[in-house]
Every structure is written in structure tokens, then in C-alpha cells.
Amino acid sequence: MGDGVPDGTGGVMPDGSGDGLPEGTGSSAAVSAGVGDGAPDSVGDDVGDDVGGSVAGPGARELVTEIIGLLTAAGRTVAAAESLTGGLVAAALTDVPGSSNAFRGGVVAYATELKGQLLGVDAGVLARHGPVYAPVAAAMAEGVRHRLGATVGIATTGVAGPGSQDGHPAGTVHIAVSLDGDTVVRTMALAGTRDEVRRLTVERVLGLLLGRLREECP
């Protein structure tokens, strides 16, 4: 493709493609095949709550419990590549007992150039489009899967806010899951404070991961 981005991460599907986004969290679009996520309907209700000591809220902990169970039963592993979430996804994935059976590790590539150096994102793509770009999320997920030796790679990139970045408004987020040579990306416009956007991003990428695992690891 010239951008160093895997096939299948092309056109953005219209909004309302079955994401189950709660009201008030903006729109979502799926890039590549539309795969329903496993996020609970009340995913937005827990944002900002520090319940039970969970890193990213009880919504994320519920998702991770099932994710780790499915991965462990199937003998699979996951690795995370993060930008705007700054390690929150990795923290959530290690927030439940037994996570060491399935979680390989994570890479927080916050600086743009580190996405290329550590995760193999094409430097030309980063130069032309910047880090807040759906194919960058796809490449991050694939890169972390290969470089950390995991079965599944997941990634987050976007603008947490409060200000915009490179013309992208706060709340612009791309998440990706790479599994068995197929990478799915979702582009979202999330509403809320910086903390709320970051926490919602964690829950959405975990939900997307869980949806894929439910299909692959019944």
C-alpha cells in the first residue's frame, strides 16, 4: 500500500455500525470488517469512579476478567501499544488475578518518533499524517504483536485534550486490535474531560478486543 499499513484497514464505515456507543460519547466508525465489541452498555457510567481500586474503573475490570479467561483457555497472549492512554490499558490488563498467563507486556510510545522506532510504524505515514491516524493505530497493534511475541496486539492513539492536536479536536481516538493477520480499527469521537476520554478509550479498546476473542475463542 506504500504506507506500511496492513490491508483491510481502509475505508471508514458510516456511523451507527453497531458499536453500541452510549449516548453522549460521540460517534464511532469501524475501519475494516465491522466486529461488535464486548463493552457493557453502561461503559460510560463508570468513568471517573474509583471503585474497588480498579485502575480504569469497574467496567474495564469486568471486560479484562473475561478477556484473560478467554486468552488463557485458548493458550493465547496479548500485548498493548499505547499513546494517549499512557499505560492505562496495560495497567487494566494486569488488574485481575491470572493476568500473567496471558499478558505479554506493553509499549507506551507517547512521542511520535517512538511509534516508528519501537513499533515499526512507517516514518512516511507519521510524517504525512501524524500520529492521530487510523492506519497508525493499525500499525501499532501489528507492531506490538510481532515485537512482543503475542498472539494479539491492541493499540490506542488520539487526542485526550483538553486542546486539539494537529487539527484534530480533543476526543478524536483510534483503537485497533490485530489478531491472526486481521487488523480491525475503530475511529471514535469521545466527549468528556481528558480523564474521561482516556478511560473511555481503555474500555473501548478492551471491548473491541473482547468482541474479537468471543468470535475466535468461543
Coordinates of C-alpha atoms in Angstrom, one line a residue:
M1 CA 0.0 0.0 0.0
G2 CA 3.0 2.3 0.3
D3 CA 2.2 3.4 3.8
G4 CA 3.4 0.3 5.5
V5 CA -0.2 -0.4 6.7
P6 CA -1.8 -3.8 6.5
D7 CA -4.6 -4.5 4.1
G8 CA -8.0 -4.3 5.5
T9 CA -7.6 -1.0 7.3
G10 CA -9.1 1.1 4.6
G11 CA -12.4 2.9 4.2
V12 CA -14.3 4.1 7.3
M13 CA -17.7 2.7 7.6
P14 CA -20.6 5.0 8.2
D15 CA -21.5 5.9 11.8
G16 CA -24.0 3.7 13.6
S17 CA -22.3 0.5 12.5
G18 CA -23.2 -1.4 15.6
D19 CA -20.7 -0.1 18.1
G20 CA -23.2 0.3 20.9
L21 CA -21.8 3.6 22.0
P22 CA -23.7 5.1 24.9
E23 CA -25.3 8.5 24.3
G24 CA -23.0 11.5 24.9
T25 CA -19.8 9.7 23.8
G26 CA -19.9 10.9 20.1
S27 CA -19.7 8.8 17.0
S28 CA -17.8 5.7 16.1
A29 CA -16.8 4.2 12.8
A30 CA -15.2 0.8 12.1
V31 CA -12.3 0.5 9.7
S32 CA -12.1 -2.9 8.1
A33 CA -14.6 -5.6 9.0
G34 CA -17.2 -4.5 11.4
V35 CA -16.8 -6.5 14.6
G36 CA -19.1 -5.9 17.6
D37 CA -17.3 -5.1 20.8
G38 CA -17.9 -6.6 24.1
A39 CA -18.1 -3.4 26.1
P40 CA -21.0 -3.3 28.6
D41 CA -23.9 -1.0 27.8
S42 CA -23.1 1.1 30.9
V43 CA -19.5 1.6 29.8
G44 CA -19.7 5.4 30.2
D45 CA -21.4 5.3 33.6
D46 CA -18.2 4.3 35.5
V47 CA -15.9 6.9 34.0
G48 CA -14.2 8.9 36.8
D49 CA -15.3 6.5 39.5
D50 CA -12.6 4.9 41.6
V51 CA -14.5 1.8 42.6
G52 CA -12.8 -1.2 44.3
G53 CA -9.3 0.1 43.4
S54 CA -9.6 -0.8 39.8
V55 CA -7.2 1.1 37.6
A56 CA -9.7 2.0 34.8
G57 CA -13.0 1.5 36.6
P58 CA -15.2 -1.5 37.2
G59 CA -16.3 -1.5 33.5
A60 CA -12.8 -2.2 32.4
R61 CA -12.2 -4.8 35.1
E62 CA -15.3 -6.7 34.0
L63 CA -14.0 -6.8 30.5
V64 CA -10.5 -7.8 31.5
T65 CA -11.7 -10.7 33.6
E66 CA -13.4 -12.2 30.6
I67 CA -10.5 -11.3 28.3
I68 CA -7.9 -13.0 30.5
G69 CA -10.1 -16.1 30.9
L70 CA -10.6 -16.5 27.1
L71 CA -7.0 -15.9 26.3
T72 CA -5.8 -18.4 29.0
A73 CA -8.2 -21.1 27.9
A74 CA -7.1 -20.7 24.3
G75 CA -3.4 -20.6 25.1
R76 CA -3.2 -17.1 23.5
T77 CA -1.5 -13.9 24.7
V78 CA -2.0 -10.1 24.2
A79 CA 0.3 -7.1 24.1
A80 CA -0.6 -3.4 24.2
A81 CA 0.8 -0.4 22.3
E82 CA -0.4 2.9 23.8
S83 CA -0.1 6.6 23.1
L84 CA -2.9 8.8 24.7
T85 CA -3.7 6.2 27.3
G86 CA -0.2 6.3 28.6
G87 CA -0.1 2.7 30.1
L88 CA -3.7 2.6 31.3
V89 CA -4.5 -0.3 29.0
A90 CA -1.6 -2.4 30.3
A91 CA -2.5 -1.5 33.9
A92 CA -6.1 -2.6 33.3
L93 CA -4.9 -5.9 31.7
T94 CA -2.8 -6.7 34.8
D95 CA -5.5 -5.6 37.3
V96 CA -7.0 -9.1 37.7
P97 CA -5.6 -12.4 39.0
G98 CA -4.1 -14.7 36.4
S99 CA -3.1 -11.9 34.0
S100 CA 0.4 -13.2 33.8
N101 CA -0.9 -16.2 32.0
A102 CA -2.0 -14.1 29.0
F103 CA -0.4 -10.6 29.1
R104 CA 3.0 -10.3 27.4
G105 CA 3.7 -6.6 28.0
G106 CA 3.1 -3.2 26.7
V107 CA 4.9 -0.3 24.9
V108 CA 4.0 3.3 25.7
A109 CA 5.1 5.2 22.6
Y110 CA 3.9 8.7 23.5
A111 CA 6.4 10.6 21.3
T112 CA 5.6 10.4 17.6
E113 CA 9.0 9.1 16.6
L114 CA 8.9 6.3 19.1
K115 CA 5.9 4.8 17.3
G116 CA 8.3 4.2 14.4
Q117 CA 11.4 3.3 16.4
L118 CA 9.7 0.9 18.9
L119 CA 6.6 -0.3 17.0
G120 CA 7.7 -0.2 13.3
V121 CA 5.1 2.4 12.2
D122 CA 6.2 3.7 8.8
A123 CA 8.0 7.0 9.2
G124 CA 6.5 8.4 6.0
V125 CA 3.0 7.8 7.3
L126 CA 3.8 9.6 10.5
A127 CA 5.4 12.5 8.6
R128 CA 2.5 12.9 6.3
H129 CA -0.4 12.2 8.6
G130 CA 0.9 12.5 12.2
P131 CA 0.2 10.0 15.0
V132 CA -3.6 10.6 15.2
Y133 CA -4.5 8.5 12.2
A134 CA -6.3 5.2 11.9
P135 CA -3.6 3.4 9.9
V136 CA -1.1 4.4 12.6
A137 CA -3.3 2.6 15.2
A138 CA -3.4 -0.5 13.0
A139 CA 0.4 -0.5 12.5
M140 CA 0.9 0.0 16.3
A141 CA -1.2 -3.0 17.0
E142 CA 0.6 -5.2 14.5
G143 CA 4.0 -3.9 15.6
V144 CA 3.5 -4.7 19.3
R145 CA 2.1 -8.1 18.4
H146 CA 5.1 -9.0 16.4
R147 CA 7.8 -7.4 18.6
L148 CA 6.5 -8.7 21.9
G149 CA 5.7 -12.1 20.6
A150 CA 2.0 -12.0 21.4
T151 CA -1.0 -13.7 19.6
V152 CA -3.0 -10.5 19.8
G153 CA -1.9 -6.8 19.6
I154 CA -4.0 -3.9 20.7
A155 CA -3.3 -0.1 20.3
T156 CA -4.6 3.3 21.2
T157 CA -3.7 6.7 19.7
G158 CA -5.6 10.0 19.7
V159 CA -6.1 13.3 21.4
A160 CA -7.1 13.2 25.1
G161 CA -7.4 17.0 25.3
P162 CA -8.3 19.5 26.5
G163 CA -6.9 21.2 23.4
S164 CA -6.7 20.0 19.8
Q165 CA -3.6 18.4 18.2
D166 CA -2.6 18.9 14.6
G167 CA -6.1 19.9 13.7
H168 CA -7.8 17.0 15.4
P169 CA -10.2 18.0 18.2
A170 CA -10.0 16.6 21.7
G171 CA -11.7 13.2 21.9
T172 CA -10.5 12.0 18.5
V173 CA -9.4 8.5 19.1
H174 CA -8.3 5.5 17.1
I175 CA -8.1 2.0 18.6
A176 CA -7.0 -1.2 16.9
V177 CA -6.9 -5.0 17.5
S178 CA -4.6 -7.2 15.5
L179 CA -5.3 -11.0 15.6
D180 CA -4.4 -13.8 13.2
G181 CA -3.3 -11.5 10.4
D182 CA -6.5 -9.4 10.5
T183 CA -6.5 -5.9 12.0
V184 CA -9.6 -4.0 12.9
V185 CA -9.6 -0.3 13.7
R186 CA -12.2 1.9 15.1
T187 CA -12.3 5.7 14.9
M188 CA -14.2 7.5 17.6
A189 CA -15.2 11.0 18.7
L190 CA -15.4 10.8 22.5
A191 CA -16.9 13.5 24.7
G192 CA -15.7 14.4 28.2
T193 CA -12.7 15.6 30.2
R194 CA -9.2 14.5 29.5
D195 CA -9.5 11.8 32.2
E196 CA -12.9 10.7 30.8
V197 CA -11.6 10.4 27.2
R198 CA -8.6 8.3 28.4
R199 CA -10.8 6.0 30.5
L200 CA -13.4 5.6 27.8
T201 CA -10.6 4.7 25.3
V202 CA -9.4 2.0 27.6
E203 CA -12.8 0.5 27.9
R204 CA -13.5 0.8 24.1
V205 CA -10.3 -1.0 23.1
L206 CA -10.9 -3.7 25.7
G207 CA -14.4 -4.0 24.4
L208 CA -13.2 -4.4 20.8
L209 CA -10.6 -7.0 21.9
L210 CA -13.3 -8.9 23.8
G211 CA -15.6 -8.9 20.8
R212 CA -12.8 -10.4 18.6
L213 CA -12.0 -13.0 21.2
R214 CA -15.6 -14.1 21.6
E215 CA -15.6 -14.9 17.9
E216 CA -12.1 -16.5 17.8
C217 CA -12.2 -18.3 21.2
P218 CA -15.8 -19.5 21.8

